[in-house]
Coordinates of C-alpha atoms in Angstrom, one line a residue:
M1 CA -127.8 23.2 51.9
E2 CA -126.7 25.4 54.9
R3 CA -123.3 27.0 54.5
P4 CA -120.8 25.4 56.9
S5 CA -119.4 27.9 59.4
R6 CA -115.8 27.3 58.3
V7 CA -116.6 28.0 54.6
P8 CA -115.7 31.6 53.4
Q9 CA -118.6 33.5 52.0
T10 CA -116.8 33.7 48.6
V11 CA -116.8 29.9 48.2
D12 CA -119.3 28.2 46.0
F13 CA -119.6 24.9 48.0
D14 CA -122.1 23.5 45.4
T15 CA -119.2 23.2 42.9
P16 CA -116.5 20.6 43.4
S17 CA -112.9 21.6 44.0
A18 CA -109.8 19.8 42.9
A19 CA -108.1 20.5 46.2
R20 CA -111.1 19.1 48.2
I21 CA -111.2 16.0 45.9
Y22 CA -107.6 15.4 46.7
D23 CA -108.3 15.9 50.4
Y24 CA -111.0 13.3 50.2
W25 CA -108.6 10.7 48.7
L26 CA -106.0 11.4 51.4
G27 CA -108.6 10.8 54.1
G28 CA -109.1 14.4 55.0
A29 CA -112.2 16.0 56.5
H30 CA -112.3 19.3 54.6
N31 CA -114.5 18.2 51.7
F32 CA -118.2 18.3 50.8
A33 CA -120.7 15.9 49.3
V34 CA -120.2 17.5 45.9
D35 CA -116.4 16.8 46.1
R36 CA -117.0 13.2 47.2
E37 CA -119.4 12.7 44.4
A38 CA -116.8 14.0 41.9
A39 CA -114.0 11.9 43.5
R40 CA -116.1 8.8 43.2
A41 CA -116.8 9.5 39.5
V42 CA -113.0 9.9 38.9
T43 CA -112.4 6.7 40.7
D44 CA -114.9 4.9 38.6
A45 CA -112.8 5.9 35.5
V46 CA -109.4 5.5 37.2
P47 CA -109.7 3.0 40.1
T48 CA -106.2 3.7 41.2
A49 CA -106.9 7.5 41.7
P50 CA -106.8 7.3 45.5
A51 CA -103.5 5.3 45.4
I52 CA -102.1 7.9 43.0
A53 CA -103.0 10.7 45.4
Q54 CA -101.3 8.9 48.3
A55 CA -98.2 8.1 46.2
N56 CA -98.0 11.8 45.3
R57 CA -98.1 12.8 49.0
A58 CA -95.5 10.2 49.8
F59 CA -93.2 11.7 47.1
L60 CA -93.7 15.1 48.6
H61 CA -92.6 13.9 52.0
R62 CA -89.5 12.1 50.5
A63 CA -88.6 15.2 48.4
V64 CA -88.8 17.6 51.4
R65 CA -86.7 15.3 53.6
W66 CA -84.1 15.0 50.9
L67 CA -84.1 18.8 50.3
T68 CA -83.5 19.4 54.0
D69 CA -80.6 16.9 53.8
Q70 CA -79.2 19.1 51.1
G71 CA -79.3 22.2 53.4
I72 CA -82.5 23.7 52.1
R73 CA -84.3 25.7 54.8
Q74 CA -86.8 27.6 52.7
F75 CA -89.7 26.1 50.8
L76 CA -92.3 27.6 48.5
D77 CA -95.2 25.2 48.0
I78 CA -97.4 26.3 45.1
G79 CA -100.7 24.5 44.7
S80 CA -100.3 23.2 48.2
G81 CA -104.0 22.2 48.6
I82 CA -105.8 21.6 51.9
P83 CA -103.5 20.7 54.7
T84 CA -104.0 17.0 55.2
G85 CA -101.6 14.4 56.7
G86 CA -98.0 15.6 57.0
N87 CA -97.7 19.1 55.6
V88 CA -94.5 20.5 54.3
H89 CA -93.7 22.6 57.3
E90 CA -94.2 19.6 59.6
V91 CA -91.9 17.4 57.6
A92 CA -89.3 20.1 57.1
Q93 CA -89.3 21.4 60.6
R94 CA -89.1 17.9 62.0
A95 CA -85.7 17.5 60.2
A96 CA -84.6 21.1 60.5
P97 CA -86.6 23.3 63.0
D98 CA -85.5 26.5 61.4
S99 CA -87.2 25.7 58.1
R100 CA -89.5 28.3 56.7
V101 CA -92.5 27.6 54.4
V102 CA -94.8 29.6 52.2
Y103 CA -97.9 27.8 51.0
V104 CA -99.8 29.1 47.9
D105 CA -103.2 28.0 46.7
L106 CA -106.0 29.5 44.8
D107 CA -108.7 27.6 46.8
P108 CA -110.0 29.9 49.6
I109 CA -110.8 26.9 51.8
A110 CA -107.3 25.4 51.4
V111 CA -105.8 28.8 52.4
A112 CA -108.2 29.3 55.3
H113 CA -107.5 25.9 56.8
S114 CA -103.7 26.4 56.3
R115 CA -103.9 29.7 58.1
E116 CA -105.7 28.0 61.1
I117 CA -103.0 25.4 61.3
L118 CA -100.2 28.0 61.0
A119 CA -101.6 30.5 63.5
C120 CA -98.9 29.8 66.1
D121 CA -96.0 29.2 63.6
D122 CA -94.1 32.4 62.6
R123 CA -92.0 30.4 60.2
A124 CA -94.8 29.4 57.9
V125 CA -97.6 31.3 56.1
A126 CA -100.3 30.6 53.5
I127 CA -101.3 33.0 50.8
E128 CA -104.2 32.9 48.3
E129 CA -102.7 33.3 44.8
D130 CA -102.5 31.5 41.5
L131 CA -99.6 29.7 39.8
R132 CA -100.5 31.6 36.7
R133 CA -99.6 34.9 38.4
P134 CA -96.0 34.2 39.4
A135 CA -95.1 37.9 39.7
A136 CA -97.9 38.4 42.2
I137 CA -96.8 35.4 44.2
L138 CA -93.2 36.5 44.4
A139 CA -94.1 40.1 45.3
H140 CA -96.6 39.1 48.0
P141 CA -95.6 40.8 51.3
K142 CA -96.2 37.7 53.4
L143 CA -93.9 35.7 51.2
R144 CA -91.2 38.4 51.4
A145 CA -91.6 38.4 55.2
V146 CA -90.8 34.7 55.5
L147 CA -88.5 33.8 52.5
D148 CA -85.2 35.4 51.5
L149 CA -85.1 34.9 47.7
D150 CA -81.4 35.8 47.7
R151 CA -80.8 32.4 49.4
P152 CA -81.7 28.9 48.1
V153 CA -85.3 27.8 48.1
G154 CA -87.0 24.5 47.5
L155 CA -89.8 25.3 45.0
L156 CA -92.5 22.6 45.1
L157 CA -94.9 22.2 42.2
V158 CA -96.5 18.9 43.2
S159 CA -99.6 17.8 41.3
V160 CA -100.4 21.3 40.1
L161 CA -99.0 21.9 36.6
H162 CA -101.3 19.4 34.9
F163 CA -104.2 21.8 36.0
V164 CA -102.7 24.6 33.9
P165 CA -103.6 24.4 30.2
A166 CA -101.2 25.4 27.5
T167 CA -103.3 28.5 26.8
D168 CA -102.3 29.9 30.2
D169 CA -98.6 29.5 29.5
P170 CA -97.5 27.2 32.3
Y171 CA -93.9 27.1 30.9
G172 CA -93.7 30.9 31.1
A173 CA -95.0 30.9 34.7
V174 CA -92.5 28.3 35.8
Q175 CA -89.6 30.0 34.1
H176 CA -90.5 33.2 35.9
L177 CA -90.3 31.3 39.2
R178 CA -87.1 29.6 38.3
D179 CA -85.5 32.9 37.3
A180 CA -86.3 34.4 40.7
L181 CA -84.6 31.7 42.6
A182 CA -81.0 31.9 43.9
P183 CA -78.4 29.4 42.6
G184 CA -78.4 26.2 44.7
S185 CA -82.2 26.3 44.8
F186 CA -84.2 23.2 43.8
L187 CA -87.4 22.6 41.8
A188 CA -89.4 19.5 42.7
L189 CA -92.5 18.5 40.7
T190 CA -94.9 15.8 39.8
H191 CA -97.1 15.8 36.8
G192 CA -99.7 13.5 35.2
A193 CA -98.2 11.7 32.3
V194 CA -99.8 10.7 29.0
D195 CA -98.4 7.2 29.3
G196 CA -99.8 6.8 32.8
F197 CA -103.5 6.9 31.8
D198 CA -105.8 5.0 29.5
R199 CA -107.0 7.4 26.8
A200 CA -110.7 7.0 27.6
A201 CA -110.2 7.2 31.3
A202 CA -108.1 10.4 30.9
A203 CA -110.9 11.9 28.7
T204 CA -113.5 11.1 31.3
T205 CA -111.4 12.5 34.1
K206 CA -110.8 15.7 32.3
Q207 CA -114.5 16.1 31.7
I208 CA -115.2 15.7 35.5
Y209 CA -112.5 18.2 36.4
Q210 CA -114.0 20.7 33.9
S211 CA -116.9 20.9 36.4
T212 CA -114.7 22.0 39.2
S213 CA -114.0 25.6 40.4
G214 CA -110.4 25.7 39.1
P215 CA -108.7 25.6 35.7
T216 CA -108.6 22.3 33.8
G217 CA -105.3 21.5 32.3
E218 CA -103.9 18.5 30.5
L219 CA -101.6 15.4 30.7
R220 CA -98.2 15.9 29.1
T221 CA -95.5 13.7 27.6
R222 CA -92.2 13.0 29.4
E223 CA -90.4 15.5 27.1
Q224 CA -93.0 18.2 27.9
I225 CA -92.8 17.5 31.6
Q226 CA -89.0 17.6 31.6
A227 CA -89.1 21.0 29.9
F228 CA -90.5 22.6 33.0
F229 CA -87.0 22.1 34.6
G230 CA -85.4 24.4 32.0
D231 CA -81.7 24.6 32.5
F232 CA -81.8 23.2 36.1
D233 CA -79.8 20.0 36.6
L234 CA -81.9 16.9 37.4
V235 CA -80.6 15.0 40.4
E236 CA -80.6 11.2 40.4
P237 CA -82.6 9.2 39.5
G238 CA -83.9 11.8 37.1
L239 CA -87.5 12.1 35.9
V240 CA -89.2 8.9 36.9
W241 CA -92.5 7.4 38.0
M242 CA -93.3 8.8 41.4
S243 CA -92.8 5.6 43.3
Q244 CA -89.3 5.2 41.8
W245 CA -88.0 8.6 43.1
R246 CA -85.7 7.7 46.0
P247 CA -88.1 5.2 47.6
D248 CA -87.7 4.9 51.4
Q249 CA -85.0 2.5 52.5
G250 CA -86.3 -1.1 52.4
A251 CA -89.1 -0.2 50.0
E252 CA -89.3 -1.7 46.6
A253 CA -88.2 0.8 43.8
G254 CA -91.7 0.9 42.3
R255 CA -95.2 -0.2 43.2
P256 CA -95.6 -3.6 45.0
D257 CA -97.2 -5.0 41.9
G258 CA -94.1 -4.3 39.9
H259 CA -95.7 -1.7 37.7
P260 CA -94.4 1.7 38.7
E261 CA -96.0 3.3 35.7
R262 CA -99.4 2.8 37.5
S263 CA -98.5 5.6 39.7
A264 CA -99.4 7.6 36.6
F265 CA -97.4 10.7 37.5
L266 CA -93.7 11.5 36.7
A267 CA -91.6 13.1 39.4
G268 CA -88.3 14.8 39.5
V269 CA -86.1 17.2 41.5
A270 CA -83.6 19.5 39.8
R271 CA -81.0 22.0 41.1
K272 CA -80.4 25.5 39.8
P273 CA -76.7 25.8 38.8
A274 CA -74.4 28.6 39.6
P275 CA -74.1 31.2 36.8
P276 CA -71.2 30.8 34.4
R277 CA -68.1 32.8 35.2
S278 CA -67.6 35.8 32.9

């Protein structure tokens, strides 16, 4: 197969990518035959997978709009994926034009396309880094040029933590990020939940993702997912199924079929409290 002109030379486009699989489910155009084949294999095991991806993106939009309503004007989106259908900077800047965004992903194609989109926006950048290297993310000069970490930030870890296995210390990575944020910052995340998937389907899906170019993580329990928030204070409605987190006005609080657990991911937003007075 001839290498597409937009694909960086470092990319193995014969190996599926989680970011490009997600892009395919969202109706994006930045995916290859190998990604579509893997996506269809996942959908065979989990028929609702495309709907889960779309619900995840819808949560991201609602969370960003809510954060701008709280006065947040800086966003750090780690595991941002390929820019498809309503990116964080578009949603945030529509509500607050002065919003600044840093996208982080380990997929070179995701970063390359993000940089193309952001070429004329001096308030948003994309960097190629890994959630498992939080110190490198925070020290990156492009991040420091856009974000002021002495002021509140909206940290977005949406559909990324379940790709980080326990052996790579995801809790330590998230704590490092939380500790670097100013009081009044927020952490928004979604995570695949054990209770959201049939055991056999989850095993099949994990096997498929083991063939991708990125790390393969694991589903977690509600208690394990909530632990990522540390001492941050969860805002209402707490840690809930994605479709139940502050649904758009007029929408049912849950899936139309009345089974919000079928969104399969838990979602929550939490605020970093002010330090205790000495």
